[in-house]
Amino acid sequence: MFHSSYFSSEIPPECRYCRFGFFSSDGVHILCEKKGVVDPFSSCKKYRYAPLKRIPQRPKPLPQFDSGDFEL
């Protein structure tokens, strides 16, 4: 069965993924509806995960191969 990493329990609670948090105009701090201005990596007891706010990491690029890698 396919499990999406958007809803994984291994995602740490961070204010940047919270339903109540929004990035400030400087892009560094989070404006929280409950706590005010907070650090993006912090969390509180009001934390509610919002999967659409999460931007997944890009996959690592594949290494470049040449014809010598495929010879026996």
Coordinates of N, CA and C in Angstrom, one line a residue:
M1 N 0.8 -1.2 0.0 CA 0.0 0.0 0.0 C 0.9 1.2 0.0
F2 N 0.5 2.3 -0.7 CA 1.3 3.5 -0.9 C 1.1 4.4 0.3
H3 N 2.1 4.8 1.0 CA 2.0 5.7 2.1 C 2.7 7.0 1.7
S4 N 1.9 8.1 1.8 CA 2.4 9.4 1.4 C 3.3 10.0 2.6
S5 N 4.4 10.6 2.2 CA 5.3 11.2 3.2 C 4.7 12.5 3.8
Y6 N 3.6 13.0 3.1 CA 3.0 14.2 3.6 C 2.3 14.0 5.0
F7 N 1.9 12.8 5.3 CA 1.2 12.5 6.5 C 2.0 11.6 7.4
S8 N 3.2 11.5 7.2 CA 4.1 10.6 8.0 C 4.2 11.1 9.5
S9 N 4.2 10.2 10.4 CA 4.3 10.6 11.8 C 5.8 11.0 12.1
E10 N 6.7 10.8 11.2 CA 8.1 11.1 11.4 C 8.4 12.6 11.1
I11 N 7.4 13.3 10.6 CA 7.6 14.8 10.3 C 7.6 15.5 11.7
P12 N 8.7 16.2 12.0 CA 8.7 16.9 13.3 C 7.7 18.1 13.3
P13 N 7.1 18.3 14.4 CA 6.2 19.5 14.5 C 7.0 20.8 14.5
E14 N 6.7 21.6 13.5 CA 7.4 22.9 13.3 C 6.3 23.9 12.9
C15 N 6.5 25.1 13.4 CA 5.5 26.2 13.2 C 5.3 26.5 11.7
R16 N 6.3 26.2 10.9 CA 6.2 26.5 9.5 C 5.2 25.6 8.8
Y17 N 4.8 24.5 9.4 CA 3.9 23.5 8.9 C 2.5 23.6 9.6
C18 N 2.4 24.5 10.5 CA 1.2 24.6 11.4 C 0.1 25.3 10.7
R19 N -1.1 25.0 11.0 CA -2.3 25.6 10.4 C -2.5 27.0 10.8
F20 N -2.0 27.4 12.0 CA -2.1 28.7 12.5 C -1.0 29.6 12.2
G21 N 0.1 29.1 11.6 CA 1.3 29.9 11.3 C 1.4 30.4 9.9
F22 N 1.9 31.6 9.7 CA 2.1 32.2 8.3 C 3.4 32.9 8.3
F23 N 4.1 32.8 7.2 CA 5.4 33.4 7.1 C 5.2 34.9 7.1
S24 N 6.2 35.6 7.8 CA 6.1 37.1 7.8 C 6.7 37.6 6.5
S25 N 6.6 38.9 6.3 CA 7.1 39.5 5.1 C 8.6 39.4 4.9
D26 N 9.3 39.3 6.0 CA 10.8 39.1 5.9 C 11.1 37.6 5.5
G27 N 10.2 36.7 5.6 CA 10.4 35.3 5.2 C 11.2 34.5 6.2
V28 N 11.5 35.1 7.4 CA 12.4 34.4 8.4 C 11.5 33.9 9.6
H29 N 10.6 34.7 10.0 CA 9.8 34.4 11.2 C 8.4 34.0 10.8
I30 N 7.7 33.4 11.7 CA 6.3 32.9 11.5 C 5.4 33.8 12.4
L31 N 4.3 34.2 11.7 CA 3.3 34.9 12.5 C 2.2 33.9 12.9
C32 N 2.1 33.6 14.2 CA 1.2 32.6 14.7 C 0.0 33.3 15.2
E33 N -1.2 32.7 14.9 CA -2.5 33.3 15.4 C -2.6 33.1 16.9
K34 N -1.9 32.1 17.5 CA -2.0 31.9 18.9 C -0.9 32.5 19.7
K35 N 0.3 32.5 19.2 CA 1.5 32.9 20.0 C 2.1 34.2 19.6
G36 N 1.8 34.7 18.4 CA 2.5 35.9 17.9 C 3.6 35.6 17.0
V37 N 4.7 36.3 17.1 CA 5.9 36.1 16.2 C 6.8 35.0 16.9
V38 N 7.0 33.9 16.1 CA 7.8 32.8 16.6 C 8.8 32.3 15.6
D39 N 9.7 31.4 16.0 CA 10.8 30.8 15.2 C 10.1 29.8 14.3
P40 N 10.5 29.6 13.0 CA 9.8 28.6 12.2 C 10.0 27.1 12.6
F41 N 11.1 26.9 13.4 CA 11.4 25.5 13.8 C 10.8 25.1 15.2
S42 N 10.1 26.1 15.8 CA 9.6 25.8 17.1 C 8.1 25.3 17.0
S43 N 7.5 24.9 18.1 CA 6.1 24.4 18.1 C 5.6 24.6 19.5
C44 N 4.3 24.5 19.5 CA 3.6 24.7 20.8 C 2.5 23.6 20.9
K45 N 1.7 23.6 22.0 CA 0.6 22.7 22.2 C -0.5 22.9 21.3
K46 N -0.6 24.1 20.7 CA -1.7 24.4 19.7 C -1.4 23.9 18.3
Y47 N -0.3 23.3 18.1 CA 0.2 22.9 16.8 C -0.8 21.9 16.1
R48 N -1.2 22.3 14.8 CA -2.0 21.4 14.0 C -1.4 21.3 12.6
Y49 N -1.1 20.1 12.2 CA -0.3 19.9 10.9 C -1.2 20.3 9.7
A50 N -0.6 21.1 8.8 CA -1.3 21.5 7.6 C -0.4 21.0 6.4
P51 N -0.8 19.9 5.8 CA 0.1 19.2 4.8 C 0.3 20.1 3.5
L52 N -0.6 21.0 3.2 CA -0.4 21.8 2.0 C 0.7 22.9 2.2
K53 N 1.1 23.1 3.4 CA 2.1 24.1 3.7 C 3.5 23.5 3.5
R54 N 3.6 22.2 3.5 CA 4.9 21.6 3.5 C 5.4 21.4 2.1
I55 N 6.6 21.9 1.8 CA 7.2 21.7 0.5 C 8.2 20.6 0.6
P56 N 8.0 19.5 -0.1 CA 8.9 18.3 0.0 C 10.3 18.7 -0.6
Q57 N 11.3 18.0 -0.1 CA 12.6 18.1 -0.5 C 12.8 17.6 -1.9
R58 N 13.6 18.2 -2.7 CA 13.9 17.7 -4.1 C 14.7 16.5 -4.0
P59 N 14.5 15.5 -4.9 CA 15.3 14.3 -4.9 C 16.8 14.6 -5.3
K60 N 17.7 13.9 -4.8 CA 19.1 14.1 -5.2 C 19.3 13.8 -6.7
P61 N 20.1 14.5 -7.4 CA 20.4 14.2 -8.8 C 21.1 12.9 -9.0
L62 N 20.8 12.2 -10.0 CA 21.5 11.0 -10.3 C 22.9 11.2 -10.8
P63 N 23.8 10.3 -10.5 CA 25.2 10.5 -10.9 C 25.3 10.3 -12.5
Q64 N 26.3 11.0 -13.1 CA 26.5 10.8 -14.5 C 27.3 9.6 -14.8
F65 N 26.9 8.7 -15.7 CA 27.6 7.5 -16.0 C 28.2 7.6 -17.4
D66 N 29.3 6.9 -17.6 CA 29.9 6.8 -18.9 C 29.8 5.4 -19.4
S67 N 30.3 5.1 -20.6 CA 30.2 3.7 -21.1 C 31.1 2.7 -20.4
G68 N 32.1 3.2 -19.7 CA 33.0 2.4 -19.0 C 32.4 1.8 -17.7
D69 N 31.4 2.4 -17.2 CA 30.7 1.9 -16.0 C 29.8 0.6 -16.3
F70 N 29.6 0.4 -17.6 CA 28.7 -0.7 -18.0 C 29.5 -1.9 -18.7
E71 N 30.8 -1.8 -18.6 CA 31.6 -2.9 -19.2 C 31.9 -4.0 -18.2
L72 N 32.0 -5.2 -18.6 CA 32.4 -6.3 -17.7 C 33.8 -6.5 -17.7

